[in-house]
């Protein structure tokens, strides 16, 4: 199948060209001529870009005002909730995610998506996030005390199929009684977590609001810093020097700030206290040249699965060019989470593509409602039935 005369948008830039899809892969990009009986879809005026990759989602959460509402769910119920959220995410044009696990269900959802049993994006999963005993996210996480227990927790996750290890180096917003600015784990615990994960070939992600937590995790060798809410000069320098990727999750506080009346009293107080600082930290990180991967924290209060593309706009509203923001949530996010064949229009990679009704670098809201979502060359969703049908028909006729 040949997608012709589209505006192509990826890290390489914006240009008009064609994309050839052969099976589940991109076979060519550029100025291509149709082969004898190849089916051609004219996409003049529309854009083709890689499917979005969200480096930070919570399939176990569905935007409830309080995480406590999820705590009582059985694993079976959680699995069904995760499957539904995975389907919504793919339908919105997110073809790859890294999902932060709860209660160990995420790895099974990942495997069932990969097997084709349920619909969802290509998924990188952990089991449970690791936290200090009583720390942020303890309800659904693996609580640890001490470096020996930290190593044991990492080995447990690896045994159950985790592809990365997430730990909470600071407190968090949505856990009552937890201070986002405070260091929650000891240096010894963080070093043990990162070292043990590296021995098992797993990358590490840390939830970190306060600068002390960021510095402790980066010094220990963490791969990604999630949120980075209260960065100072020293933390910014360290992120650049150690080439650590920041996943800013600007969507998370945005949705709490926009729903203050409905938020819990504690979420309201904590978010109002740090929201402006979070945006400022992000802007300074962009200026300093920190590597940034797009991630939404989807599932946190009022932050609904399927609204992921808004993160691109939030990043562009705070110092990134539209193309850089798209790149952060395609190629950079894919590289960061380990989805090697995602996030670009390069030949040989997965044909996971979006068709949108115009140039998204001129109007990022076009990403909210793609005309077609292709996963592995198949049209799996789209807001424009006509375009979706045309692409699906061409594919079927090939
Ligand atoms: Zn999160």
CSV table of N, CA, C and O in Angstrom, one decimal, residues 279-398:
chain,number,residue,atom,x,y,z
A,279,UNK,N,6.1,23.9,35.9
A,279,UNK,CA,6.2,24.5,34.6
A,279,UNK,C,7.5,25.2,34.4
A,279,UNK,O,8.2,25.1,33.4
A,280,UNK,N,7.9,25.9,35.4
A,280,UNK,CA,9.2,26.6,35.4
A,280,UNK,C,10.4,25.6,35.3
A,280,UNK,O,11.3,25.8,34.5
A,281,UNK,N,10.3,24.5,36.1
A,281,UNK,CA,11.4,23.5,36.0
A,281,UNK,C,11.4,22.9,34.6
A,281,UNK,O,12.5,22.7,34.0
A,282,UNK,N,10.3,22.7,34.0
A,282,UNK,CA,10.3,22.1,32.6
A,282,UNK,C,10.9,23.1,31.6
A,282,UNK,O,11.8,22.7,30.8
A,283,UNK,N,10.5,24.4,31.7
A,283,UNK,CA,11.1,25.4,30.8
A,283,UNK,C,12.6,25.5,30.9
A,283,UNK,O,13.3,25.6,30.0
A,284,UNK,N,13.1,25.4,32.2
A,284,UNK,CA,14.5,25.5,32.4
A,284,UNK,C,15.2,24.2,31.9
A,284,UNK,O,16.3,24.3,31.4
A,285,UNK,N,14.5,23.1,32.0
A,285,UNK,CA,15.1,21.9,31.5
A,285,UNK,C,15.3,21.9,30.0
A,285,UNK,O,16.3,21.5,29.4
A,286,UNK,N,14.2,22.5,29.3
A,286,UNK,CA,14.3,22.6,27.8
A,286,UNK,C,15.5,23.5,27.5
A,286,UNK,O,16.3,23.2,26.6
A,287,UNK,N,15.6,24.7,28.2
A,287,UNK,CA,16.7,25.6,27.9
A,287,UNK,C,18.0,25.0,28.1
A,287,UNK,O,19.0,25.2,27.4
A,288,UNK,N,18.1,24.2,29.2
A,288,UNK,CA,19.4,23.6,29.5
A,288,UNK,C,19.8,22.5,28.6
A,288,UNK,O,21.0,22.0,28.6
A,289,UNK,N,18.9,22.0,27.8
A,289,UNK,CA,19.2,20.9,26.9
A,289,UNK,C,19.0,19.5,27.4
A,289,UNK,O,19.6,18.6,27.0
A,290,UNK,N,18.2,19.4,28.5
A,290,UNK,CA,17.9,18.1,29.0
A,290,UNK,C,17.1,17.3,28.0
A,290,UNK,O,16.3,17.8,27.3
A,291,UNK,N,17.4,16.0,27.9
A,291,UNK,CA,16.7,15.1,27.0
A,291,UNK,C,15.3,14.9,27.5
A,291,UNK,O,15.2,14.5,28.7
A,292,UNK,N,14.3,15.1,26.7
A,292,UNK,CA,12.9,15.1,27.2
A,292,UNK,C,12.1,14.0,26.4
A,292,UNK,O,12.1,14.1,25.2
A,293,UNK,N,11.4,13.2,27.1
A,293,UNK,CA,10.5,12.2,26.5
A,293,UNK,C,9.1,12.5,27.0
A,293,UNK,O,8.9,12.7,28.2
A,294,UNK,N,8.1,12.5,26.1
A,294,UNK,CA,6.8,12.8,26.5
A,294,UNK,C,6.1,11.7,27.3
A,294,UNK,O,6.2,10.5,26.9
A,295,UNK,N,5.5,12.1,28.3
A,295,UNK,CA,4.7,11.1,29.1
A,295,UNK,C,3.6,11.9,29.9
A,295,UNK,O,3.9,13.0,30.3
A,296,UNK,N,2.4,11.2,30.0
A,296,UNK,CA,1.3,12.0,30.6
A,296,UNK,C,0.9,11.7,32.0
A,296,UNK,O,0.2,12.5,32.6
A,297,UNK,N,1.4,10.6,32.5
A,297,UNK,CA,0.8,10.1,33.9
A,297,UNK,C,-0.7,9.8,33.7
A,297,UNK,O,-1.4,9.9,34.7
A,298,UNK,N,-1.1,9.4,32.6
A,298,UNK,CA,-2.6,9.2,32.3
A,298,UNK,C,-3.1,8.2,33.4
A,298,UNK,O,-2.4,7.2,33.7
A,299,UNK,N,-4.3,8.5,33.9
A,299,UNK,CA,-4.9,7.6,34.9
A,299,UNK,C,-4.9,8.4,36.3
A,299,UNK,O,-5.8,8.1,37.1
A,300,UNK,N,-4.0,9.3,36.5
A,300,UNK,CA,-4.0,10.1,37.7
A,300,UNK,C,-5.3,11.0,37.7
A,300,UNK,O,-6.0,11.1,36.7
A,301,UNK,N,-5.6,11.7,38.8
A,301,UNK,CA,-6.9,12.3,38.9
A,301,UNK,C,-7.3,13.2,37.7
A,301,UNK,O,-6.5,14.1,37.3
A,302,UNK,N,-8.4,12.9,37.1
A,302,UNK,CA,-9.0,13.7,36.0
A,302,UNK,C,-8.1,13.6,34.7
A,302,UNK,O,-8.4,14.4,33.7
A,303,UNK,N,-7.1,12.8,34.7
A,303,UNK,CA,-6.1,12.7,33.6
A,303,UNK,C,-6.5,11.5,32.8
A,303,UNK,O,-6.0,10.4,33.0
A,304,UNK,N,-7.4,11.6,31.8
A,304,UNK,CA,-8.1,10.4,31.2
A,304,UNK,C,-7.3,9.8,30.1
A,304,UNK,O,-6.6,10.4,29.3
A,305,UNK,N,-7.3,8.4,30.1
A,305,UNK,CA,-6.7,7.7,29.0
A,305,UNK,C,-7.4,8.1,27.7
A,305,UNK,O,-8.6,8.2,27.6
A,306,UNK,N,-6.6,8.4,26.7
A,306,UNK,CA,-7.1,8.8,25.4
A,306,UNK,C,-6.9,10.3,25.2
A,306,UNK,O,-7.0,10.8,24.1
A,307,UNK,N,-6.6,11.0,26.3
A,307,UNK,CA,-6.3,12.5,26.1
A,307,UNK,C,-4.8,12.7,26.1
A,307,UNK,O,-4.4,13.9,26.2
A,308,UNK,N,-4.1,11.7,25.8
A,308,UNK,CA,-2.6,11.8,25.9
A,308,UNK,C,-2.0,12.8,25.0
A,308,UNK,O,-1.0,13.5,25.4
A,309,UNK,N,-2.5,13.1,23.8
A,309,UNK,CA,-1.9,14.0,22.9
A,309,UNK,C,-1.8,15.4,23.4
A,309,UNK,O,-0.9,16.2,22.9
A,310,UNK,N,-2.6,15.8,24.4
A,310,UNK,CA,-2.5,17.1,24.9
A,310,UNK,C,-1.1,17.4,25.5
A,310,UNK,O,-0.7,18.6,25.6
A,311,UNK,N,-0.4,16.4,25.9
A,311,UNK,CA,0.9,16.6,26.5
A,311,UNK,C,1.8,17.2,25.5
A,311,UNK,O,2.7,18.0,25.9
A,312,UNK,N,1.7,16.9,24.2
A,312,UNK,CA,2.5,17.5,23.2
A,312,UNK,C,2.3,19.0,23.2
A,312,UNK,O,3.3,19.8,23.1
A,313,UNK,N,1.0,19.4,23.3
A,313,UNK,CA,0.7,20.8,23.3
A,313,UNK,C,1.2,21.5,24.5
A,313,UNK,O,1.8,22.6,24.5
A,314,UNK,N,1.1,20.8,25.7
A,314,UNK,CA,1.6,21.5,26.9
A,314,UNK,C,3.1,21.7,26.8
A,314,UNK,O,3.7,22.7,27.3
A,315,UNK,N,3.9,20.7,26.2
A,315,UNK,CA,5.3,20.9,26.1
A,315,UNK,C,5.6,22.1,25.1
A,315,UNK,O,6.5,22.9,25.4
A,316,UNK,N,4.8,22.1,24.0
A,316,UNK,CA,5.0,23.2,23.1
A,316,UNK,C,4.7,24.6,23.7
A,316,UNK,O,5.2,25.6,23.3
A,317,UNK,N,3.7,24.6,24.6
A,317,UNK,CA,3.3,25.9,25.2
A,317,UNK,C,4.3,26.3,26.2
A,317,UNK,O,4.3,27.4,26.7
A,318,UNK,N,5.3,25.5,26.5
A,318,UNK,CA,6.3,25.8,27.6
A,318,UNK,C,7.7,25.7,27.1
A,318,UNK,O,8.6,25.2,27.9
A,319,UNK,N,8.0,26.1,25.9
A,319,UNK,CA,9.3,26.3,25.5
A,319,UNK,C,9.9,25.4,24.4
A,319,UNK,O,10.9,25.6,23.9
A,320,UNK,N,9.1,24.3,24.0
A,320,UNK,CA,9.6,23.5,22.9
A,320,UNK,C,8.9,23.9,21.6
A,320,UNK,O,7.8,24.4,21.6
A,321,UNK,N,9.6,23.7,20.5
A,321,UNK,CA,9.0,24.0,19.2
A,321,UNK,C,7.9,22.8,19.0
A,321,UNK,O,8.1,21.7,19.6
A,322,UNK,N,6.9,23.0,18.2
A,322,UNK,CA,6.0,21.9,18.0
A,322,UNK,C,6.7,20.6,17.5
A,322,UNK,O,6.3,19.6,18.0
A,323,UNK,N,7.6,20.8,16.6
A,323,UNK,CA,8.3,19.6,16.1
A,323,UNK,C,9.1,18.9,17.2
A,323,UNK,O,9.1,17.6,17.3
A,324,UNK,N,9.8,19.7,18.0
A,324,UNK,CA,10.5,19.1,19.1
A,324,UNK,C,9.6,18.4,20.1
A,324,UNK,O,9.9,17.3,20.6
A,325,UNK,N,8.4,18.9,20.3
A,325,UNK,CA,7.5,18.3,21.3
A,325,UNK,C,6.9,17.0,20.7
A,325,UNK,O,6.8,16.0,21.4
A,326,UNK,N,6.7,17.0,19.3
A,326,UNK,CA,6.2,15.8,18.7
A,326,UNK,C,7.3,14.7,18.8
A,326,UNK,O,7.1,13.6,19.1
A,327,UNK,N,8.6,15.2,18.5
A,327,UNK,CA,9.7,14.2,18.6
A,327,UNK,C,9.8,13.6,20.0
A,327,UNK,O,10.1,12.4,20.2
A,328,UNK,N,9.6,14.5,21.0
A,328,UNK,CA,9.7,14.0,22.4
A,328,UNK,C,8.7,12.9,22.7
A,328,UNK,O,9.0,12.0,23.4
A,329,UNK,N,7.5,13.0,22.0
A,329,UNK,CA,6.5,12.0,22.3
A,329,UNK,C,6.4,11.0,21.2
A,329,UNK,O,5.4,10.3,21.1
A,330,UNK,N,7.4,10.9,20.3
A,330,UNK,CA,7.5,9.8,19.4
A,330,UNK,C,8.9,9.2,19.5
A,330,UNK,O,9.1,8.3,20.3
A,331,UNK,N,9.8,9.7,18.7
A,331,UNK,CA,11.1,9.0,18.7
A,331,UNK,C,11.9,9.0,20.0
A,331,UNK,O,12.4,7.9,20.4
A,332,UNK,N,11.9,10.1,20.8
A,332,UNK,CA,12.6,10.1,22.0
A,332,UNK,C,12.0,9.2,23.0
A,332,UNK,O,12.7,8.4,23.8
A,333,UNK,N,10.6,9.2,23.1
A,333,UNK,CA,9.9,8.4,24.1
A,333,UNK,C,10.2,6.9,23.7
A,333,UNK,O,10.4,6.1,24.6
A,334,UNK,N,10.1,6.6,22.4
A,334,UNK,CA,10.3,5.2,22.0
A,334,UNK,C,11.7,4.7,22.4
A,334,UNK,O,11.9,3.6,23.0
A,335,UNK,N,12.7,5.5,22.1
A,335,UNK,CA,14.1,5.1,22.4
A,335,UNK,C,14.2,5.0,24.0
A,335,UNK,O,14.9,4.1,24.4
A,336,UNK,N,13.6,5.9,24.7
A,336,UNK,CA,13.8,5.9,26.1
A,336,UNK,C,13.2,4.6,26.8
A,336,UNK,O,13.8,4.1,27.7
A,337,UNK,N,12.0,4.2,26.3
A,337,UNK,CA,11.4,3.1,27.0
A,337,UNK,C,11.8,1.7,26.4
A,337,UNK,O,11.4,0.7,27.0
A,338,UNK,N,12.5,1.8,25.3
A,338,UNK,CA,13.0,0.5,24.7
A,338,UNK,C,12.1,-0.1,23.7
A,338,UNK,O,12.1,-1.3,23.5
A,339,UNK,N,11.3,0.8,23.0
A,339,UNK,CA,10.5,0.3,21.8
A,339,UNK,C,11.3,0.7,20.6
A,339,UNK,O,11.1,1.7,20.0
A,340,UNK,N,12.2,-0.2,20.2
A,340,UNK,CA,13.2,0.1,19.2
A,340,UNK,C,12.6,0.4,17.8
A,340,UNK,O,13.2,1.2,17.1
A,341,UNK,N,11.5,-0.2,17.4
A,341,UNK,CA,11.0,0.0,16.0
A,341,UNK,C,9.9,1.0,16.0
A,341,UNK,O,9.0,0.8,15.1
A,342,UNK,N,9.8,1.9,16.9
A,342,UNK,CA,8.7,2.8,17.0
A,342,UNK,C,9.2,4.2,16.9
A,342,UNK,O,10.3,4.5,17.1
A,343,UNK,N,8.2,5.1,16.6
A,343,UNK,CA,8.5,6.6,16.8
A,343,UNK,C,9.2,7.3,15.6
A,343,UNK,O,9.5,8.4,15.7
A,344,UNK,N,9.3,6.6,14.5
A,344,UNK,CA,9.9,7.2,13.3
A,344,UNK,C,9.2,6.7,12.1
A,344,UNK,O,8.4,5.8,12.1
A,345,UNK,N,9.5,7.4,11.0
A,345,UNK,CA,9.0,7.0,9.6
A,345,UNK,C,10.1,6.2,8.9
A,345,UNK,O,10.0,6.1,7.7
A,346,UNK,N,11.1,5.8,9.5
A,346,UNK,CA,12.2,5.1,8.8
A,346,UNK,C,11.8,3.8,8.3
A,346,UNK,O,11.1,3.0,9.0
A,347,UNK,N,12.2,3.5,7.1
A,347,UNK,CA,11.9,2.1,6.5
A,347,UNK,C,12.5,1.0,7.4
A,347,UNK,O,13.5,1.2,8.0
A,348,UNK,N,11.7,0.0,7.5
A,348,UNK,CA,12.1,-1.2,8.4
A,348,UNK,C,11.5,-1.1,9.7
A,348,UNK,O,11.5,-2.1,10.5
A,349,UNK,N,10.9,0.0,10.1
A,349,UNK,CA,10.3,0.1,11.5
A,349,UNK,C,8.8,-0.3,11.4
A,349,UNK,O,8.3,-0.4,10.3
A,350,UNK,N,8.2,-0.4,12.5
A,350,UNK,CA,6.7,-0.8,12.6
A,350,UNK,C,5.9,0.2,11.8
A,350,UNK,O,6.1,1.4,12.0
A,351,UNK,N,4.9,-0.2,11.1
A,351,UNK,CA,4.0,0.7,10.4
A,351,UNK,C,2.9,1.1,11.4
A,351,UNK,O,1.7,0.7,11.3
A,352,UNK,N,3.3,1.8,12.5
A,352,UNK,CA,2.4,2.3,13.5
A,352,UNK,C,2.4,3.8,13.2
A,352,UNK,O,3.3,4.6,13.5
A,353,UNK,N,1.3,4.3,12.6
A,353,UNK,CA,1.2,5.6,12.0
A,353,UNK,C,-0.1,6.3,12.3
A,353,UNK,O,-1.1,5.6,12.5
A,354,UNK,N,0.0,7.6,12.3
A,354,UNK,CA,-1.2,8.4,12.4
A,354,UNK,C,-1.4,9.2,11.1
A,354,UNK,O,-0.5,9.7,10.6
A,355,UNK,N,-2.7,9.2,10.7
A,355,UNK,CA,-3.0,10.2,9.6
A,355,UNK,C,-3.9,11.3,10.3
A,355,UNK,O,-4.8,10.9,10.9
A,356,UNK,N,-3.4,12.5,10.1
A,356,UNK,CA,-4.2,13.6,10.7
A,356,UNK,C,-4.6,14.6,9.6
A,356,UNK,O,-3.9,14.7,8.6
A,357,UNK,N,-5.6,15.4,9.9
A,357,UNK,CA,-6.3,16.3,8.9
A,357,UNK,C,-5.5,17.6,8.7
A,357,UNK,O,-6.2,18.6,8.5
A,358,UNK,N,-4.2,17.6,8.6
A,358,UNK,CA,-3.5,18.8,8.3
A,358,UNK,C,-2.1,18.7,9.0
A,358,UNK,O,-1.8,17.7,9.6
A,359,UNK,N,-1.3,19.8,8.9
A,359,UNK,CA,0.0,19.7,9.5
A,359,UNK,C,0.0,20.0,11.0
A,359,UNK,O,-0.3,21.1,11.4
A,360,UNK,N,0.3,18.9,11.8
A,360,UNK,CA,0.2,19.1,13.2
A,360,UNK,C,1.2,20.1,13.8
A,360,UNK,O,1.0,20.7,14.9
A,361,UNK,N,2.3,20.4,13.1
A,361,UNK,CA,3.2,21.4,13.6
A,361,UNK,C,2.6,22.8,13.5
A,361,UNK,O,3.1,23.7,14.2
A,362,UNK,N,1.5,23.0,12.7
A,362,UNK,CA,0.9,24.2,12.7
A,362,UNK,C,-0.4,24.3,13.6
A,362,UNK,O,-0.9,25.3,13.9
A,363,UNK,N,-0.8,23.1,14.0
A,363,UNK,CA,-2.0,23.0,14.9
A,363,UNK,C,-1.9,21.7,15.6
A,363,UNK,O,-2.4,20.7,15.1
A,364,UNK,N,-1.4,21.7,16.8
A,364,UNK,CA,-1.2,20.5,17.6
A,364,UNK,C,-2.5,19.8,18.0
A,364,UNK,O,-2.4,18.6,18.3
A,365,UNK,N,-3.6,20.6,18.0
A,365,UNK,CA,-4.8,19.9,18.5
A,365,UNK,C,-5.3,18.9,17.5
A,365,UNK,O,-6.1,18.0,17.8
A,366,UNK,N,-4.7,18.9,16.2
A,366,UNK,CA,-5.1,17.9,15.3
A,366,UNK,C,-4.7,16.5,15.8
A,366,UNK,O,-5.3,15.5,15.4
A,367,UNK,N,-3.7,16.4,16.7
A,367,UNK,CA,-3.3,15.1,17.2
A,367,UNK,C,-4.3,14.5,18.1
A,367,UNK,O,-4.3,13.3,18.4
A,368,UNK,N,-5.3,15.3,18.6
A,368,UNK,CA,-6.3,14.8,19.6
A,368,UNK,C,-7.2,13.9,18.9
A,368,UNK,O,-7.9,13.1,19.6
A,369,UNK,N,-7.4,14.0,17.6
A,369,UNK,CA,-8.4,13.2,16.9
A,369,UNK,C,-7.9,12.7,15.5
A,369,UNK,O,-8.3,13.2,14.5
A,370,UNK,N,-7.0,11.8,15.5
A,370,UNK,CA,-6.5,11.3,14.3
A,370,UNK,C,-7.5,10.7,13.3
A,370,UNK,O,-8.5,10.1,13.8
A,371,UNK,N,-7.4,11.0,12.0
A,371,UNK,CA,-8.3,10.4,11.0
A,371,UNK,C,-8.2,8.9,10.9
A,371,UNK,O,-9.1,8.2,10.7
A,372,UNK,N,-6.9,8.4,11.1
A,372,UNK,CA,-6.7,7.0,11.1
A,372,UNK,C,-5.5,6.7,12.0
A,372,UNK,O,-4.6,7.4,12.1
A,373,UNK,N,-5.7,5.6,12.8
A,373,UNK,CA,-4.5,5.1,13.6
A,373,UNK,C,-4.2,3.7,13.0
A,373,UNK,O,-5.1,2.8,12.9
A,374,UNK,N,-2.9,3.6,12.6
A,374,UNK,CA,-2.5,2.3,12.0
A,374,UNK,C,-1.5,1.6,13.1
A,374,UNK,O,-0.6,2.3,13.6
A,375,UNK,N,-1.8,0.4,13.4
A,375,UNK,CA,-0.8,-0.4,14.2
A,375,UNK,C,-0.4,-1.6,13.4
A,375,UNK,O,-1.3,-2.4,12.9
A,376,UNK,N,0.9,-1.8,13.1
A,376,UNK,CA,1.4,-2.9,12.3
A,376,UNK,C,0.7,-2.9,11.0
A,376,UNK,O,0.4,-3.9,10.4
A,377,UNK,N,0.4,-1.7,10.4
A,377,UNK,CA,-0.1,-1.6,9.1
A,377,UNK,C,-1.7,-1.7,9.0
A,377,UNK,O,-2.3,-1.5,8.0
A,378,UNK,N,-2.3,-2.1,10.1
A,378,UNK,CA,-3.8,-2.3,10.2
A,378,UNK,C,-4.4,-1.0,10.7
A,378,UNK,O,-3.9,-0.5,11.7
A,379,UNK,N,-5.5,-0.6,10.1
A,379,UNK,CA,-6.3,0.5,10.6
A,379,UNK,C,-7.1,0.1,11.8
A,379,UNK,O,-8.0,-0.7,11.7
A,380,UNK,N,-6.6,0.5,13.0
A,380,UNK,CA,-7.3,0.1,14.2
A,380,UNK,C,-8.2,1.1,14.8
A,380,UNK,O,-9.1,0.8,15.7
A,381,UNK,N,-8.2,2.3,14.4
A,381,UNK,CA,-9.1,3.3,14.9
A,381,UNK,C,-9.0,4.6,14.0
A,381,UNK,O,-8.1,4.7,13.2
A,382,UNK,N,-9.8,5.5,14.3
A,382,UNK,CA,-9.8,6.8,13.6
A,382,UNK,C,-11.1,7.5,13.7
A,382,UNK,O,-12.2,6.9,13.8
A,383,UNK,N,-11.0,8.8,13.7
A,383,UNK,CA,-12.2,9.7,13.9
A,383,UNK,C,-12.8,10.0,12.6
A,383,UNK,O,-14.0,10.5,12.5
A,384,UNK,N,-12.2,9.7,11.5
A,384,UNK,CA,-12.7,10.0,10.1
A,384,UNK,C,-13.0,8.7,9.4
A,384,UNK,O,-12.1,8.1,8.8
A,385,UNK,N,-14.3,8.2,9.5
A,385,UNK,CA,-14.6,6.9,8.9
A,385,UNK,C,-14.2,6.8,7.4
A,385,UNK,O,-13.8,5.7,7.0
A,386,UNK,N,-14.4,7.9,6.7
A,386,UNK,CA,-14.1,7.8,5.2
A,386,UNK,C,-12.6,7.5,5.0
A,386,UNK,O,-12.2,6.6,4.3
A,387,UNK,N,-11.7,8.3,5.7
A,387,UNK,CA,-10.3,8.1,5.5
A,387,UNK,C,-9.9,6.7,6.0
A,387,UNK,O,-9.1,6.0,5.4
A,388,UNK,N,-10.5,6.3,7.1
A,388,UNK,CA,-10.1,5.0,7.7
A,388,UNK,C,-10.5,3.9,6.8
A,388,UNK,O,-9.8,3.0,6.6
A,389,UNK,N,-11.7,4.0,6.2
A,389,UNK,CA,-12.2,3.0,5.3
A,389,UNK,C,-11.3,2.9,4.0
A,389,UNK,O,-10.9,1.8,3.6
A,390,UNK,N,-10.9,4.0,3.5
A,390,UNK,CA,-10.1,4.1,2.3
A,390,UNK,C,-8.8,3.4,2.6
A,390,UNK,O,-8.3,2.6,1.8
A,391,UNK,N,-8.2,3.7,3.7
A,391,UNK,CA,-6.9,3.1,4.1
A,391,UNK,C,-7.1,1.6,4.3
A,391,UNK,O,-6.3,0.8,3.8
A,392,UNK,N,-8.1,1.2,5.0
A,392,UNK,CA,-8.4,-0.2,5.3
A,392,UNK,C,-8.6,-1.0,4.0
A,392,UNK,O,-8.1,-2.1,3.8
A,393,UNK,N,-9.4,-0.4,3.1
A,393,UNK,CA,-9.7,-1.1,1.8
A,393,UNK,C,-8.4,-1.2,1.0
A,393,UNK,O,-8.2,-2.3,0.4
A,394,UNK,N,-7.6,-0.2,0.9
A,394,UNK,CA,-6.4,-0.3,0.1
A,394,UNK,C,-5.5,-1.4,0.7
A,394,UNK,O,-4.9,-2.2,0.0
A,395,UNK,N,-5.5,-1.5,2.0
A,395,UNK,CA,-4.6,-2.5,2.7
A,395,UNK,C,-5.2,-3.9,2.3
A,395,UNK,O,-4.4,-4.8,2.0
A,396,UNK,N,-6.5,-4.0,2.4
A,396,UNK,CA,-7.1,-5.3,2.2
A,396,UNK,C,-6.9,-5.8,0.7
A,396,UNK,O,-6.8,-7.0,0.5
A,397,UNK,N,-6.9,-4.8,-0.2
A,397,UNK,CA,-6.7,-5.2,-1.6
A,397,UNK,C,-5.3,-5.5,-2.0
A,397,UNK,O,-5.1,-6.0,-3.1
A,398,UNK,N,-4.3,-5.1,-1.2
A,398,UNK,CA,-2.9,-5.3,-1.6
A,398,UNK,C,-2.6,-6.8,-1.6
A,398,UNK,O,-3.1,-7.6,-0.9
